[in-house]
Tab-separated table of C-alpha atoms in Angstrom:
chain	number	residue	atom	x	y	z
A	1	MET	CA	214.531	64.017	48.916
A	2	ASN	CA	212.882	60.774	47.932
A	3	ASP	CA	213.521	60.019	44.241
A	4	ASN	CA	209.790	59.450	43.742
A	5	ALA	CA	208.854	62.769	45.343
A	6	ARG	CA	207.438	65.365	43.000
A	7	TRP	CA	206.206	68.845	43.783
A	8	ASP	CA	202.890	68.093	42.053
A	9	ARG	CA	202.077	65.054	44.187
A	10	PRO	CA	201.160	65.814	47.792
A	11	ALA	CA	203.164	63.763	50.255
A	12	ALA	CA	203.220	62.918	53.929
A	13	MET	CA	205.970	61.517	56.102
A	14	ALA	CA	205.634	59.753	59.421
A	15	ILE	CA	208.591	60.830	61.526
A	16	PRO	CA	209.973	58.163	63.836
A	17	ARG	CA	210.770	58.917	67.429
A	18	HIS	CA	214.349	60.136	67.859
A	19	ASP	CA	216.877	57.405	68.565
A	20	ASP	CA	220.655	57.029	68.396
A	21	SER	CA	220.538	56.247	64.661
A	22	TRP	CA	219.779	59.859	63.761
A	23	PRO	CA	222.789	61.833	62.551
A	24	VAL	CA	224.129	64.400	64.991
A	25	GLY	CA	224.802	67.957	63.903
A	26	LYS	CA	226.575	70.796	65.624
A	27	TYR	CA	223.635	71.423	67.999
A	28	GLY	CA	222.189	67.937	68.406
A	29	PRO	CA	220.234	65.364	66.414
A	30	VAL	CA	219.389	66.278	62.838
A	31	ARG	CA	215.694	65.795	62.147
A	32	PRO	CA	214.891	64.541	58.658
A	33	ARG	CA	213.769	66.842	55.885
A	34	THR	CA	210.078	66.228	55.367
A	35	PRO	CA	207.589	67.159	52.642
A	36	ALA	CA	207.035	70.356	54.682
A	37	CYS	CA	210.827	70.985	54.706
A	38	TYR	CA	212.369	71.616	58.168
A	39	GLY	CA	210.982	73.330	61.209
A	40	PHE	CA	210.197	73.308	64.874
A	41	THR	CA	207.387	73.881	67.301
A	42	ILE	CA	208.332	75.127	70.734
A	43	ILE	CA	206.126	75.655	73.747
A	44	ALA	CA	207.518	77.590	76.680
A	45	LYS	CA	206.351	79.438	79.777
A	46	VAL	CA	206.008	83.200	79.483
A	47	LYS	CA	207.845	85.332	82.026
A	48	PRO	CA	205.201	86.877	84.296
A	49	GLY	CA	204.029	90.271	83.123
A	50	THR	CA	205.486	90.033	79.610
A	51	ALA	CA	202.446	88.941	77.567
A	52	GLU	CA	201.690	92.486	76.378
A	53	ALA	CA	205.347	92.988	75.456
A	54	ILE	CA	205.144	89.767	73.423
A	55	ARG	CA	202.047	91.023	71.608
A	56	GLU	CA	203.716	94.383	71.023
A	57	TYR	CA	206.776	92.581	69.644
A	58	GLY	CA	204.459	91.000	67.063
A	59	VAL	CA	203.218	94.468	66.072
A	60	SER	CA	206.813	95.732	65.847
A	61	MET	CA	207.920	92.750	63.771
A	62	ALA	CA	205.007	93.218	61.354
A	63	ALA	CA	205.941	96.900	60.974
A	64	ALA	CA	209.614	96.065	60.460
A	65	LEU	CA	208.689	93.558	57.749
A	66	LYS	CA	206.441	96.100	56.063
A	67	SER	CA	209.334	98.533	55.732
A	68	ARG	CA	211.972	95.818	55.145
A	69	PRO	CA	210.227	92.836	53.481
A	70	ASP	CA	213.523	90.959	53.160
A	71	LEU	CA	214.392	91.271	56.867
A	72	LEU	CA	213.842	87.566	57.590
A	73	ALA	CA	214.970	86.328	54.143
A	74	PRO	CA	218.214	84.774	55.460
A	75	LEU	CA	216.104	82.342	57.513
A	76	LYS	CA	214.499	80.825	54.396
A	77	LEU	CA	211.160	80.771	56.210
A	78	HIS	CA	207.981	79.444	54.676
A	79	TYR	CA	205.825	80.207	57.689
A	80	LEU	CA	206.116	81.528	61.193
A	81	ARG	CA	203.283	81.398	63.730
A	82	TRP	CA	203.335	82.717	67.298
A	83	VAL	CA	200.576	81.924	69.779
A	84	LEU	CA	199.942	82.993	73.380
A	85	PHE	CA	197.622	80.637	75.245
A	86	ASP	CA	196.571	79.385	78.697
A	87	ASP	CA	195.708	82.891	79.872
A	88	ASP	CA	198.898	84.277	78.345
A	89	THR	CA	201.113	82.026	80.477
A	90	ARG	CA	202.465	79.926	77.611
A	91	PHE	CA	203.837	80.705	74.184
A	92	MET	CA	204.085	78.567	71.078
A	93	ALA	CA	206.259	79.276	68.062
A	94	GLN	CA	205.932	77.223	64.903
A	95	GLU	CA	208.434	77.859	62.165
A	96	ILE	CA	208.876	76.058	58.854
A	97	PHE	CA	212.056	76.728	56.873
A	98	ASP	CA	214.301	75.303	54.160
A	99	THR	CA	217.552	74.717	56.035
A	100	ASP	CA	218.367	72.236	58.751
A	101	PHE	CA	218.118	73.431	62.344
A	102	ASP	CA	221.864	74.030	62.805
A	103	LYS	CA	221.974	76.425	59.843
A	104	TYR	CA	218.717	78.070	60.910
A	105	ALA	CA	220.034	78.682	64.449
A	106	GLU	CA	223.264	80.250	63.182
A	107	ASP	CA	221.458	82.334	60.560
A	108	ALA	CA	218.907	83.546	63.141
A	109	LEU	CA	221.609	84.654	65.571
A	110	GLU	CA	223.542	86.426	62.831
A	111	LEU	CA	220.384	88.122	61.559
A	112	PHE	CA	219.445	89.397	65.016
A	113	LYS	CA	222.980	90.698	65.625
A	114	ILE	CA	223.191	92.489	62.269
A	115	SER	CA	219.676	93.939	62.339
A	116	GLY	CA	219.809	94.997	65.972
A	117	VAL	CA	216.467	93.251	66.507
A	118	ASP	CA	215.994	91.304	69.704
A	119	THR	CA	214.103	88.031	69.845
A	120	ILE	CA	210.638	87.469	71.236
A	121	PHE	CA	212.150	84.480	73.038
A	122	GLU	CA	213.692	86.867	75.593
A	123	SER	CA	210.232	86.983	77.203
A	124	LEU	CA	210.261	83.225	77.804
A	125	GLU	CA	211.384	81.520	80.996
A	126	GLY	CA	214.752	79.852	80.709
A	127	PHE	CA	215.880	81.656	77.561
A	128	PRO	CA	219.597	82.405	77.930
A	129	ASP	CA	220.542	86.034	78.584
A	130	ASP	CA	223.693	85.575	76.479
A	131	TRP	CA	221.834	84.197	73.437
A	132	LYS	CA	223.475	86.647	71.007
A	133	THR	CA	226.911	85.217	71.739
A	134	ASN	CA	225.860	81.709	72.747
A	135	PRO	CA	224.455	79.755	69.787
A	136	GLU	CA	224.674	76.561	71.838
A	137	GLY	CA	222.439	78.086	74.526
A	138	PHE	CA	219.959	79.309	71.925
A	139	ALA	CA	219.870	75.874	70.265
A	140	LYS	CA	219.562	74.096	73.615
A	141	PHE	CA	216.574	76.263	74.588
A	142	VAL	CA	214.807	75.483	71.307
A	143	ARG	CA	215.583	71.761	71.562
A	144	ASP	CA	214.530	71.601	75.232
A	145	HIS	CA	211.165	73.217	74.388
A	146	HIS	CA	210.621	71.523	71.031
A	147	CYS	CA	207.491	69.409	70.610
A	148	PRO	CA	208.458	67.173	67.701
A	149	SER	CA	205.889	66.348	65.072
A	150	PHE	CA	205.269	62.741	64.134
A	151	LEU	CA	203.574	63.456	60.791
A	152	GLU	CA	204.204	66.194	58.286
A	153	TYR	CA	202.361	66.827	55.044
A	154	GLY	CA	203.183	68.967	52.055
A	155	GLU	CA	200.716	69.891	49.334
A	156	TYR	CA	203.785	70.812	47.254
A	157	PRO	CA	206.403	68.599	48.946
A	158	TYR	CA	210.081	69.442	49.267
A	159	VAL	CA	209.708	72.750	47.418
A	160	THR	CA	211.798	75.592	48.815
A	161	ALA	CA	210.558	79.108	49.461
A	162	ASP	CA	212.925	80.400	46.747
A	163	GLU	CA	211.501	77.919	44.226
A	164	ILE	CA	207.969	79.055	45.052
A	165	LYS	CA	208.930	82.709	44.597
A	166	LYS	CA	210.601	81.959	41.238
A	167	ALA	CA	207.553	80.014	40.021
A	168	LEU	CA	205.243	82.863	40.997
A	169	ALA	CA	207.509	85.378	39.238
A	170	VAL	CA	207.358	83.257	36.060
A	171	LYS	CA	203.564	83.064	36.405
A	172	ASP	CA	203.344	86.855	36.744
A	173	SER	CA	205.616	87.382	33.728
A	174	PHE	CA	203.616	84.925	31.661
A	175	SER	CA	200.341	86.601	32.661
A	176	GLU	CA	201.777	89.972	31.661
A	177	ILE	CA	202.793	88.625	28.239
A	178	ILE	CA	199.313	87.141	27.698
A	179	GLU	CA	197.676	90.466	28.646
A	180	GLN	CA	199.881	92.357	26.205
A	181	MET	CA	198.929	89.953	23.411
A	182	GLN	CA	195.220	90.659	23.843
């Protein structure tokens, strides 16, 4: 993080086009951490006839998270957004998280294996059938379909999801103390 960066000063970062100067991780180039943390946006073609299954997967995931709110906690997600568009022929996933992509990919695969949950990506053309045992294939699919951002903004830059949760817990505790004093 930039030494001048503070959580209380919104920040933006222009992200240069990838070149050979970027460090290389286990699954390819390591994108810089930005004021919005790490993340990706992928756009991929939907396998014909699977749009309703994709929508139903969203319903199932919401239900799973209702009964197990910590289900996705290992991913250190801030946000996840899934979109079907172009008459349900294309899918976009936007995910913002606290770890670099290599760690995210490994954590996601481990989470899906342990939980027994499959991924929505199985309904996308070109997604590897052996994704549960092939982290390289999973990572390659994401990288091949990634639409890199060139600007990212954070209203509370470089703050992790865990830090936000802790701050909100302190706020709640403080509010409770104030109420008891009245």
